[in-house]
Short mmCIF file of N, CA and C in Angstrom, two decimals:
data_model
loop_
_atom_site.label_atom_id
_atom_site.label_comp_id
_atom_site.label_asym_id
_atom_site.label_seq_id
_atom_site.Cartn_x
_atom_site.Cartn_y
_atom_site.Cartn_z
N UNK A 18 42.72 -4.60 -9.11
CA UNK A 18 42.00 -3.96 -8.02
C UNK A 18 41.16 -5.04 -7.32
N UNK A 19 41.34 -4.82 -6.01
CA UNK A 19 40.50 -6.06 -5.50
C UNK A 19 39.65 -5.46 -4.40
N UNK A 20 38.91 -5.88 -3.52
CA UNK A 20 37.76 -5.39 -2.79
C UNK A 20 38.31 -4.71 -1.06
N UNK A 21 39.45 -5.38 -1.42
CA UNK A 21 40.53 -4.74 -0.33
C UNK A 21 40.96 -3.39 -0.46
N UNK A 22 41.07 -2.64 -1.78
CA UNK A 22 41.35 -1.46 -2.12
C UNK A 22 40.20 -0.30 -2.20
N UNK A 23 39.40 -0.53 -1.65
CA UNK A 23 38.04 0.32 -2.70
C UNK A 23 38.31 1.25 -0.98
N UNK A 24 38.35 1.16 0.54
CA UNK A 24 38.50 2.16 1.21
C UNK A 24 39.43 2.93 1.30
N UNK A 25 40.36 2.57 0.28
CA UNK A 25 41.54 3.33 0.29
C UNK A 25 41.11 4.43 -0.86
N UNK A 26 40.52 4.10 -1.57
CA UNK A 26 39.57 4.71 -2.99
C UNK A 26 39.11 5.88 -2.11
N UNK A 27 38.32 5.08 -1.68
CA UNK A 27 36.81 6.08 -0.87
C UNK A 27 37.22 6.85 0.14
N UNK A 28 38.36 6.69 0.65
CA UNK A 28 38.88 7.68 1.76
C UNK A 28 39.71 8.71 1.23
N UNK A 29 40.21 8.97 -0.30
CA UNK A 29 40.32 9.67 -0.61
C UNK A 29 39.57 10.50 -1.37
N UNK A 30 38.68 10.23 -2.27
CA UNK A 30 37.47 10.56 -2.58
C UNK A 30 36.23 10.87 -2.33
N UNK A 31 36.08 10.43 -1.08
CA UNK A 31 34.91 10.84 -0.17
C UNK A 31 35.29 12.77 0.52
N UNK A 32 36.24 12.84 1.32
CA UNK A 32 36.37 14.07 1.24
C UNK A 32 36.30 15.07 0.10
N UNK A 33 36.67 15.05 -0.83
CA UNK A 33 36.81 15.93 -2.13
C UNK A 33 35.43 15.82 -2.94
N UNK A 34 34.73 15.10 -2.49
CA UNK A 34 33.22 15.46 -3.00
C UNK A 34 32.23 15.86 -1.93
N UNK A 35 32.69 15.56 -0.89
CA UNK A 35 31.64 16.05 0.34
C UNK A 35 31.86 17.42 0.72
N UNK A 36 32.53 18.72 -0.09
CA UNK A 36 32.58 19.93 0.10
C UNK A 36 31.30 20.80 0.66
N UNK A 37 31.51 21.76 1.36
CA UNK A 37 30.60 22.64 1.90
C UNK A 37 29.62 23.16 0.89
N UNK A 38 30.33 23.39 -0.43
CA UNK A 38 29.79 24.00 -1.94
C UNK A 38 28.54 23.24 -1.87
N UNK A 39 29.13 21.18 -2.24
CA UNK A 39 27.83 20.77 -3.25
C UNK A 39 27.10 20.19 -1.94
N UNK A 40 27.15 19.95 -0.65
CA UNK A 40 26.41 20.15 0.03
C UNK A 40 25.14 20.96 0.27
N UNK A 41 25.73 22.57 0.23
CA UNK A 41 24.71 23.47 0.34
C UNK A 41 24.18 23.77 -1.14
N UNK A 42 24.58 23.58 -2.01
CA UNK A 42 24.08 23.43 -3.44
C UNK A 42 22.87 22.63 -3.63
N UNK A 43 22.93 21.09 -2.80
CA UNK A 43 22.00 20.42 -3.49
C UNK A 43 20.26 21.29 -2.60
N UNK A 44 21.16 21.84 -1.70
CA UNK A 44 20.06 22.23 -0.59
C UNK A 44 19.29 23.35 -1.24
N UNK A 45 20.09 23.95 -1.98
CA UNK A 45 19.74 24.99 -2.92
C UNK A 45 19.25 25.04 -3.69
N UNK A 46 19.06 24.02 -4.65
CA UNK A 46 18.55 23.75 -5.57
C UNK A 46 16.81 23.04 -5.31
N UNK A 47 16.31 22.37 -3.83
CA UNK A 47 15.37 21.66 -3.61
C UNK A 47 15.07 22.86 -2.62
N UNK A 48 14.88 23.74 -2.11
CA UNK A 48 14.65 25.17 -1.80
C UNK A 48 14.30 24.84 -0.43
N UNK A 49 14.97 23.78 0.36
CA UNK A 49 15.43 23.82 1.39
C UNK A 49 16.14 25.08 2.46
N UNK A 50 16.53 25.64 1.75
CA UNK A 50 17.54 26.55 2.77
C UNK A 50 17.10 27.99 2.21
N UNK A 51 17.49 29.11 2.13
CA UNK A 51 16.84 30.72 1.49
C UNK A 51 15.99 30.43 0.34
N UNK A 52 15.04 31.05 0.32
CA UNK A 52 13.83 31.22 -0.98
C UNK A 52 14.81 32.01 -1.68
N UNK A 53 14.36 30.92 -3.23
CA UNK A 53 15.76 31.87 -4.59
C UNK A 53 14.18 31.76 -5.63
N UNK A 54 13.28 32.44 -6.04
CA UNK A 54 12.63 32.22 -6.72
C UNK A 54 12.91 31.99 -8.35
N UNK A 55 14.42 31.74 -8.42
CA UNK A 55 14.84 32.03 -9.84
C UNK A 55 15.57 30.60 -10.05
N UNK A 56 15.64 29.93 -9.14
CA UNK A 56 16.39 28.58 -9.41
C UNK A 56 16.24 27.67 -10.00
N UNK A 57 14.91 27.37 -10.95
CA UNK A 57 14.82 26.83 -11.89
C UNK A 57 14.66 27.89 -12.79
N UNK A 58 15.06 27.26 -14.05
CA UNK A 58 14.38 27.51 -15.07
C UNK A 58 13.07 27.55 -16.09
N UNK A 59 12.45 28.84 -16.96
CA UNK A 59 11.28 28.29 -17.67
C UNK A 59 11.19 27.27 -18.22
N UNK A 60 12.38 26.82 -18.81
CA UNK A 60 12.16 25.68 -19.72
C UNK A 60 11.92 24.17 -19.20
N UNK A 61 12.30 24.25 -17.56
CA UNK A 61 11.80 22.80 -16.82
C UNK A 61 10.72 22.97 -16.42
N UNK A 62 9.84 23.56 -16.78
CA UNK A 62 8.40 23.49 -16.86
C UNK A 62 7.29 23.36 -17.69
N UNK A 63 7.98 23.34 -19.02
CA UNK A 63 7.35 22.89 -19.95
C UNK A 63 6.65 21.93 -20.26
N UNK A 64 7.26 20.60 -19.74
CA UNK A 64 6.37 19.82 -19.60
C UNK A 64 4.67 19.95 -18.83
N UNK A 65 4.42 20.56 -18.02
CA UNK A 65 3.25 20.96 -17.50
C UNK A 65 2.21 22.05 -18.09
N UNK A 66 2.87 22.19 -19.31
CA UNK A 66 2.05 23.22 -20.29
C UNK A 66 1.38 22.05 -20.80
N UNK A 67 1.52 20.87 -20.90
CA UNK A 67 0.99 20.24 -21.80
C UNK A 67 -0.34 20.07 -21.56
N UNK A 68 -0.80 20.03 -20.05
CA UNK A 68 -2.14 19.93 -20.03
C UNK A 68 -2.68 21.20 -19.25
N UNK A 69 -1.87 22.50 -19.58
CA UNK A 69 -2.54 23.64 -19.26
C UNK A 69 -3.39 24.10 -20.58
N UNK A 70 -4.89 23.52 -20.63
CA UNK A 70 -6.00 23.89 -21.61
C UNK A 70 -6.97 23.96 -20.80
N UNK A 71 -7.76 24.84 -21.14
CA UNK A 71 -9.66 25.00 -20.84
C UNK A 71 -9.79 24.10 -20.53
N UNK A 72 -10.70 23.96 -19.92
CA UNK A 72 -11.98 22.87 -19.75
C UNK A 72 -12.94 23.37 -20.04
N UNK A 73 -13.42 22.35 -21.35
CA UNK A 73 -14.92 22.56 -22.35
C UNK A 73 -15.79 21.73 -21.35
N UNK A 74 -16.61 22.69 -21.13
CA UNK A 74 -18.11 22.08 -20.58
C UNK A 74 -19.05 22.11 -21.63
N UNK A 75 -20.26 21.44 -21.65
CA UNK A 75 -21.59 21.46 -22.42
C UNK A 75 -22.50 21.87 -21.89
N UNK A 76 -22.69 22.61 -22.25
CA UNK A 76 -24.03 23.84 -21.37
C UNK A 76 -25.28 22.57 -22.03
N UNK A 77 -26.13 22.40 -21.08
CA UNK A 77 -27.23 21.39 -21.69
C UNK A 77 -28.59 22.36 -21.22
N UNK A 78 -29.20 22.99 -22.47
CA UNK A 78 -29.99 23.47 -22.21
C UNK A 78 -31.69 23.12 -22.44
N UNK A 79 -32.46 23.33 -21.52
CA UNK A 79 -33.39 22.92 -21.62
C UNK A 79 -34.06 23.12 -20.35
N UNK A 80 -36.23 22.51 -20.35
CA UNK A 80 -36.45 22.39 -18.69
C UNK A 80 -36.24 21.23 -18.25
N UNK A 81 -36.01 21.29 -17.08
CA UNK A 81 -36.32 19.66 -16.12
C UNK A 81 -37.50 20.05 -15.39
N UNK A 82 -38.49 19.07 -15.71
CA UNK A 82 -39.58 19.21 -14.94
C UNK A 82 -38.96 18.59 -13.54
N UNK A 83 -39.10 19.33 -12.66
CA UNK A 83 -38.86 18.70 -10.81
C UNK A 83 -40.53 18.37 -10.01
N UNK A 84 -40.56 17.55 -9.71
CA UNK A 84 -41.63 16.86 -9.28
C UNK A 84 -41.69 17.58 -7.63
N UNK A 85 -42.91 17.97 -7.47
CA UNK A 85 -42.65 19.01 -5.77
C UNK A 85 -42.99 17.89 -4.73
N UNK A 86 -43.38 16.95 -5.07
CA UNK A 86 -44.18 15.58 -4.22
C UNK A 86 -43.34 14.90 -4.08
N UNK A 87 -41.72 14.96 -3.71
CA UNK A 87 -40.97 13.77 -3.57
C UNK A 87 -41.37 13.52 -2.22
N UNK A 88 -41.37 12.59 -1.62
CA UNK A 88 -41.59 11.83 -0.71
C UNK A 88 -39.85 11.75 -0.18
N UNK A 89 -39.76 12.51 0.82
CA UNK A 89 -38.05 12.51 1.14
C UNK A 89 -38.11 11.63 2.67
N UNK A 90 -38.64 10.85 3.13
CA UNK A 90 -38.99 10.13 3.95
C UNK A 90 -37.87 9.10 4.22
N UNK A 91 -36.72 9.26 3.35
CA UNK A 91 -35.74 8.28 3.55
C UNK A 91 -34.58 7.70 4.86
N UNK A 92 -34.03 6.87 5.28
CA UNK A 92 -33.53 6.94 5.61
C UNK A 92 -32.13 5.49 5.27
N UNK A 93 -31.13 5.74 6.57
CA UNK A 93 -29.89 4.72 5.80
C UNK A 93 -30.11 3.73 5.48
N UNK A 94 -31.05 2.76 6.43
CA UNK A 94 -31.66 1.37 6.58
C UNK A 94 -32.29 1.34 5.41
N UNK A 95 -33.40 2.10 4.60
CA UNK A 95 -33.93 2.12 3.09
C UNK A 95 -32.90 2.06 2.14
N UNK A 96 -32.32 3.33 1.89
CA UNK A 96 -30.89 2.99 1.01
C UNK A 96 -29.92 2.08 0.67
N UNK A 97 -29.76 1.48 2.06
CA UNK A 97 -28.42 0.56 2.09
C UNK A 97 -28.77 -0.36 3.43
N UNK A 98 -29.88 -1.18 3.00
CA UNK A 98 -29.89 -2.39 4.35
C UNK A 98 -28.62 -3.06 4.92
N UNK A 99 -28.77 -3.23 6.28
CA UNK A 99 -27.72 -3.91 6.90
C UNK A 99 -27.46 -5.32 6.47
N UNK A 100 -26.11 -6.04 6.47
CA UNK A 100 -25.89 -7.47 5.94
C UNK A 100 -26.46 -7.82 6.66
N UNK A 101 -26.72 -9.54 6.68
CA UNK A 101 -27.20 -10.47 7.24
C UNK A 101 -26.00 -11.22 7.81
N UNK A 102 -26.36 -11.46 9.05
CA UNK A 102 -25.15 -12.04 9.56
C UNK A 102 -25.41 -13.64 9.86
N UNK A 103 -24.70 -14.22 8.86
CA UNK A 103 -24.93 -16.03 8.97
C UNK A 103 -24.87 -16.49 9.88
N UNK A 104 -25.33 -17.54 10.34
CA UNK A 104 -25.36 -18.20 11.83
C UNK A 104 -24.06 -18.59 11.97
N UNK A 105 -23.35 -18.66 13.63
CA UNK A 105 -21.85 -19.21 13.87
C UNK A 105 -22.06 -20.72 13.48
N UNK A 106 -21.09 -20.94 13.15
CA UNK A 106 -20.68 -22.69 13.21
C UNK A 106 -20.73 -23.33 14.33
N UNK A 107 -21.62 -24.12 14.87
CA UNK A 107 -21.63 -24.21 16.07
C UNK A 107 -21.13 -26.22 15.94
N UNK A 108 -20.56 -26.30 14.97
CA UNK A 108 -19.88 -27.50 15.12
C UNK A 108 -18.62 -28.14 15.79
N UNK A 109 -19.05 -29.07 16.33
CA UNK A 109 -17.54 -28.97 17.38
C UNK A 109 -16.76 -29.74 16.55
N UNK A 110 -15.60 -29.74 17.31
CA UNK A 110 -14.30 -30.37 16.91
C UNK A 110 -14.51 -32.01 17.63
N UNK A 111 -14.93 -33.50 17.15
CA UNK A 111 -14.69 -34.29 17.59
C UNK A 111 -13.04 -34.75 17.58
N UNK A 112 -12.19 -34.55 17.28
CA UNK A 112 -11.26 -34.77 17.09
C UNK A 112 -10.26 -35.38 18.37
N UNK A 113 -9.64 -35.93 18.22
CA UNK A 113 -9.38 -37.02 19.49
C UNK A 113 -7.58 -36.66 20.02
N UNK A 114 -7.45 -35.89 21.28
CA UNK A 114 -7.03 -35.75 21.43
C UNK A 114 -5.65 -36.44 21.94
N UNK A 115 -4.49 -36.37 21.23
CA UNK A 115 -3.39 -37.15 21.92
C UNK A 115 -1.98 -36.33 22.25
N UNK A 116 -1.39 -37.09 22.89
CA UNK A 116 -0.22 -36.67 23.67
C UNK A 116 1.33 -37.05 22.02
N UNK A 117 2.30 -36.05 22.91
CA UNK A 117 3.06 -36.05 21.53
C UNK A 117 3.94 -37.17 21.54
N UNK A 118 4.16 -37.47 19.99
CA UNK A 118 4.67 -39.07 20.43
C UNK A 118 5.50 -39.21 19.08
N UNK A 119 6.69 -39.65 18.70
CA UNK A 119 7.22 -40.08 17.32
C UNK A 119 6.52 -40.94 16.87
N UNK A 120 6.30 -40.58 15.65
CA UNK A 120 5.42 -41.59 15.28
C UNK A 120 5.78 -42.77 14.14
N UNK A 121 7.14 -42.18 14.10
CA UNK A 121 7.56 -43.70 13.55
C UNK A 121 8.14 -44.55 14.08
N UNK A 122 8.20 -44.58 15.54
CA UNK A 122 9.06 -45.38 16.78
C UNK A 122 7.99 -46.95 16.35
N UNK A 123 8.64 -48.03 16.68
CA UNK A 123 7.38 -49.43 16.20
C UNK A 123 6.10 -49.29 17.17
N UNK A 124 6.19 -48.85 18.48
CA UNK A 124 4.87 -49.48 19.29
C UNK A 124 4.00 -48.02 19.37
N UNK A 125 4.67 -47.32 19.27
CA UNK A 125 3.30 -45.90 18.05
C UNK A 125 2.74 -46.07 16.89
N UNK A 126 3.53 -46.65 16.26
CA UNK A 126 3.50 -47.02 14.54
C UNK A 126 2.26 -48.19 14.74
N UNK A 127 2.79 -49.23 15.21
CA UNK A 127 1.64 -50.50 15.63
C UNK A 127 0.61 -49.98 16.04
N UNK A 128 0.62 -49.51 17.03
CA UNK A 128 -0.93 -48.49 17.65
C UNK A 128 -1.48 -47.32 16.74
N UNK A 129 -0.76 -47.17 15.77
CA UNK A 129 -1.92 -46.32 14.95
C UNK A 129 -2.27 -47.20 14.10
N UNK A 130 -1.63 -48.36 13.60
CA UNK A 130 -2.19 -48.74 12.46
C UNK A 130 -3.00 -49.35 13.02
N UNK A 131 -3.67 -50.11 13.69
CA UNK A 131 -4.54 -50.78 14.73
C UNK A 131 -5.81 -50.19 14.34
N UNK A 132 -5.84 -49.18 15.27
CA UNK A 132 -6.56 -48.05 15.59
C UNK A 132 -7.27 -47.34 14.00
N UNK A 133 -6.37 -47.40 13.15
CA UNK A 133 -6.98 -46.94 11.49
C UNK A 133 -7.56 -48.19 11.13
N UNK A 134 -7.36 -49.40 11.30
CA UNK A 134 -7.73 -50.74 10.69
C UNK A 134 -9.30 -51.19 11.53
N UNK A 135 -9.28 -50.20 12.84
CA UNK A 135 -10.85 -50.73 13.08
C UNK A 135 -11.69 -49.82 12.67
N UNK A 136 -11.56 -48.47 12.40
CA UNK A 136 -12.43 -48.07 11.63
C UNK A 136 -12.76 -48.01 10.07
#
């Protein structure tokens, strides 16, 4: 079998599984198409019993003294001050501008090394 054969495969096999049946079947089953309220089963739900339990709370009993003098005077700026915003970089770019050039041609090459050797 070689990779030359597989549409000859698939062109016969592709029809005979693409039926109207498992088409509307799969539709049937993901409750796409008429409400079937019976289409699953109890038993594929079992898994979700596992964490159908109570929830234990702790009743904590006792007083809380509440203080009537809060001072509710708050606001966002108290809670949560604004950042500080660092100064811009106000450093320039000395950087020396040049035109584009190969730079391993000899009389580029000579002129940079020059130019690195006086500073």
């Amino acid at each position: 079998m070689t990779i030359y054969d597989i549409p000859g495969i698939v062109a016969i096999a592709f029809p005979l599984s693409a039926t109207s049946n498992n088409i509307s079947g799969s539709f049937r089953v993901s409750e796409i198409s008429s409400f079937n309220r019976d289409i699953f089963l109890e038993s594929e739900f079992m898994a979700s019993y596992v964490t159908n339990r109570p929830y234990l709370t702790t009743n904590k009993s006792g007083n809380i003294d509440i203080d009537a003098n809060v001072n509710l005077n708050l606001n966002d700026a108290k809670l949560k001050p604004l950042p500080k915003v660092s100064p811009r970089n106000t450093k320039t770019n000395n950087r020396r501008k040049r035109r584009t050039a190969i730079l391993t041609d000899t009389p580029v090459k000579d002129e940079l090394e020059r130019e690195s050797n006086c500073y």
